[in-house]
mmCIF file of C-alpha atoms in Angstrom:
data_model
loop_
_atom_site.group_PDB
_atom_site.id
_atom_site.type_symbol
_atom_site.label_atom_id
_atom_site.label_comp_id
_atom_site.label_asym_id
_atom_site.label_seq_id
_atom_site.Cartn_x
_atom_site.Cartn_y
_atom_site.Cartn_z
ATOM 1 C CA GLN A 270 0.000 0.000 0.000
ATOM 2 C CA VAL A 271 1.277 3.457 -0.889
ATOM 3 C CA GLN A 272 1.730 5.724 2.103
ATOM 4 C CA LEU A 273 2.964 9.258 2.631
ATOM 5 C CA VAL A 274 3.416 10.278 6.253
ATOM 6 C CA GLU A 275 4.272 13.795 7.411
ATOM 7 C CA PHE A 276 6.292 14.559 10.537
ATOM 8 C CA GLY A 277 7.564 17.637 12.299
ATOM 9 C CA GLY A 278 4.567 19.843 12.915
ATOM 10 C CA GLY A 279 4.079 21.595 16.207
ATOM 11 C CA LEU A 280 3.430 24.798 18.096
ATOM 12 C CA VAL A 281 5.976 27.572 17.611
ATOM 13 C CA LYS A 282 6.201 31.325 17.992
ATOM 14 C CA ALA A 283 6.323 33.869 15.214
ATOM 15 C CA GLY A 284 9.809 34.093 13.774
ATOM 16 C CA ASP A 285 10.692 30.515 14.686
ATOM 17 C CA SER A 286 11.467 27.655 12.330
ATOM 18 C CA LEU A 287 10.243 24.129 11.736
ATOM 19 C CA ARG A 288 11.416 21.315 9.513
ATOM 20 C CA LEU A 289 8.725 19.055 8.123
ATOM 21 C CA SER A 290 9.439 15.699 6.580
ATOM 22 C CA CYS A 291 7.358 13.378 4.458
ATOM 23 C CA ALA A 292 8.300 9.716 4.285
ATOM 24 C CA GLY A 293 7.050 7.595 1.416
ATOM 25 C CA SER A 294 6.618 3.860 1.216
ATOM 26 C CA GLY A 295 5.130 1.453 -1.292
ATOM 27 C CA LEU A 296 6.138 3.566 -4.303
ATOM 28 C CA PRO A 297 9.326 4.226 -6.290
ATOM 29 C CA PHE A 298 10.080 7.565 -4.715
ATOM 30 C CA SER A 299 12.288 8.934 -7.488
ATOM 31 C CA MET A 300 9.485 8.498 -10.027
ATOM 32 C CA TYR A 301 7.390 11.205 -8.383
ATOM 33 C CA ALA A 302 7.485 14.919 -7.896
ATOM 34 C CA LEU A 303 6.513 15.923 -4.370
ATOM 35 C CA GLY A 304 4.297 18.825 -3.448
ATOM 36 C CA TRP A 305 3.400 20.552 -0.204
ATOM 37 C CA PHE A 306 -0.050 21.982 0.422
ATOM 38 C CA ARG A 307 -1.714 23.474 3.451
ATOM 39 C CA GLN A 308 -5.217 24.078 4.700
ATOM 40 C CA ALA A 309 -6.307 26.365 7.506
ATOM 41 C CA PRO A 310 -9.674 25.920 9.258
ATOM 42 C CA GLY A 311 -12.462 27.281 7.091
ATOM 43 C CA LYS A 312 -10.076 27.886 4.187
ATOM 44 C CA GLU A 313 -9.466 26.103 0.921
ATOM 45 C CA ARG A 314 -6.383 23.976 0.557
ATOM 46 C CA GLU A 315 -3.583 25.892 -1.139
ATOM 47 C CA PHE A 316 -0.318 25.126 -2.838
ATOM 48 C CA VAL A 317 2.827 25.832 -0.833
ATOM 49 C CA ALA A 318 5.848 24.259 -2.520
ATOM 50 C CA ALA A 319 6.909 21.488 -4.868
ATOM 51 C CA ILE A 320 10.069 19.738 -6.001
ATOM 52 C CA ASN A 321 10.739 17.572 -9.016
ATOM 53 C CA TRP A 322 12.267 14.116 -8.865
ATOM 54 C CA THR A 323 15.903 15.259 -8.992
ATOM 55 C CA GLY A 324 15.441 18.268 -6.747
ATOM 56 C CA GLY A 325 16.601 20.487 -9.602
ATOM 57 C CA ARG A 326 13.298 22.322 -9.962
ATOM 58 C CA THR A 327 11.304 23.836 -7.138
ATOM 59 C CA ARG A 328 8.234 26.024 -6.976
ATOM 60 C CA TYR A 329 6.886 28.165 -4.147
ATOM 61 C CA SER A 330 3.783 30.185 -3.558
ATOM 62 C CA ASP A 331 4.268 33.929 -3.272
ATOM 63 C CA SER A 332 3.282 33.840 0.389
ATOM 64 C CA VAL A 333 6.174 31.550 1.375
ATOM 65 C CA LYS A 334 8.849 32.348 -1.211
ATOM 66 C CA GLY A 335 12.101 33.267 0.490
ATOM 67 C CA ARG A 336 11.028 31.699 3.782
ATOM 68 C CA PHE A 337 10.338 28.047 2.943
ATOM 69 C CA THR A 338 12.663 25.615 1.197
ATOM 70 C CA SER A 339 11.853 22.172 -0.163
ATOM 71 C CA SER A 340 14.450 19.449 -0.589
ATOM 72 C CA ARG A 341 14.500 15.689 -0.981
ATOM 73 C CA ASP A 342 16.599 12.608 -0.361
ATOM 74 C CA ASN A 343 15.483 9.833 -2.668
ATOM 75 C CA ASP A 344 17.739 7.286 -0.969
ATOM 76 C CA LYS A 345 15.749 7.883 2.214
ATOM 77 C CA ASN A 346 12.388 8.130 0.426
ATOM 78 C CA THR A 347 11.889 11.459 2.146
ATOM 79 C CA VAL A 348 11.046 15.013 1.149
ATOM 80 C CA TYR A 349 11.563 17.981 3.467
ATOM 81 C CA LEU A 350 10.099 21.417 3.907
ATOM 82 C CA GLN A 351 12.105 23.921 5.922
ATOM 83 C CA LEU A 352 9.840 26.640 7.305
ATOM 84 C CA ASN A 353 11.698 29.753 8.448
ATOM 85 C CA SER A 354 10.495 33.112 9.730
ATOM 86 C CA LEU A 355 7.107 31.645 10.512
ATOM 87 C CA LYS A 356 4.090 33.898 10.741
ATOM 88 C CA PRO A 357 0.703 33.325 12.394
ATOM 89 C CA GLU A 358 -0.865 33.147 8.936
ATOM 90 C CA ASP A 359 1.243 30.051 8.251
ATOM 91 C CA THR A 360 -0.911 28.153 10.740
ATOM 92 C CA ALA A 361 -2.481 25.210 8.922
ATOM 93 C CA VAL A 362 -2.419 21.487 8.398
ATOM 94 C CA TYR A 363 0.425 20.748 5.989
ATOM 95 C CA TYR A 364 0.122 17.887 3.516
ATOM 96 C CA CYS A 365 2.604 16.256 1.191
ATOM 97 C CA ALA A 366 1.508 14.728 -2.086
ATOM 98 C CA ALA A 367 3.111 12.770 -4.917
ATOM 99 C CA LYS A 368 2.755 13.349 -8.657
ATOM 100 C CA PRO A 369 4.100 10.968 -11.331
ATOM 101 C CA ASN A 370 7.052 12.461 -13.189
ATOM 102 C CA ILE A 371 5.196 12.294 -16.493
ATOM 103 C CA TYR A 372 2.980 15.108 -15.184
ATOM 104 C CA ASP A 373 5.696 17.246 -13.586
ATOM 105 C CA GLY A 374 5.626 20.012 -16.180
ATOM 106 C CA ASN A 375 3.289 21.841 -13.812
ATOM 107 C CA LEU A 376 4.097 21.420 -10.140
ATOM 108 C CA ASP A 377 1.931 24.073 -8.502
ATOM 109 C CA GLY A 378 -1.580 22.701 -8.911
ATOM 110 C CA GLU A 379 -3.363 19.837 -7.231
ATOM 111 C CA SER A 380 -3.968 18.109 -10.567
ATOM 112 C CA ASN A 381 -2.286 14.704 -10.850
ATOM 113 C CA TYR A 382 -1.069 14.641 -7.274
ATOM 114 C CA ILE A 383 -2.464 11.166 -6.812
ATOM 115 C CA TYR A 384 -1.114 10.212 -3.378
ATOM 116 C CA TRP A 385 -1.609 12.317 -0.271
ATOM 117 C CA GLY A 386 -0.398 12.164 3.296
ATOM 118 C CA GLN A 387 -2.567 12.594 6.368
ATOM 119 C CA GLY A 388 -1.178 16.008 7.238
ATOM 120 C CA THR A 389 0.710 17.516 10.155
ATOM 121 C CA GLN A 390 -0.443 20.524 12.163
ATOM 122 C CA VAL A 391 1.667 23.674 12.246
ATOM 123 C CA THR A 392 0.538 26.348 14.682
ATOM 124 C CA VAL A 393 2.313 29.699 14.905
ATOM 125 C CA SER A 394 1.507 32.013 17.793
ATOM 126 C CA SER A 395 2.126 35.742 17.783
#
């Protein structure tokens, strides 16, 4: 069974940092681009970041660009999201998702992200 499991969420203060990880199993990890999405209560889920299979291409939403960084280690079947300079508006459940490489021409939409993790809560206090 394919699984994506996020780790690293928690409660932090504004200006602090967190490092999220997403561990994959049951799939050839290098054959997928990995995306990060988030959803706050009462809000629609939104794109945050994405990384292609080699790590050579990344995409970020305007709201996190310059603060968040995505990376991956295919040997460990893990993708990471470093969250720096956190703001209260970053509070949300963060999800990782996998997209087959054949569809990786566009990384920033939910389309063709076929596997999703359960999410990890990030809460940023002021």
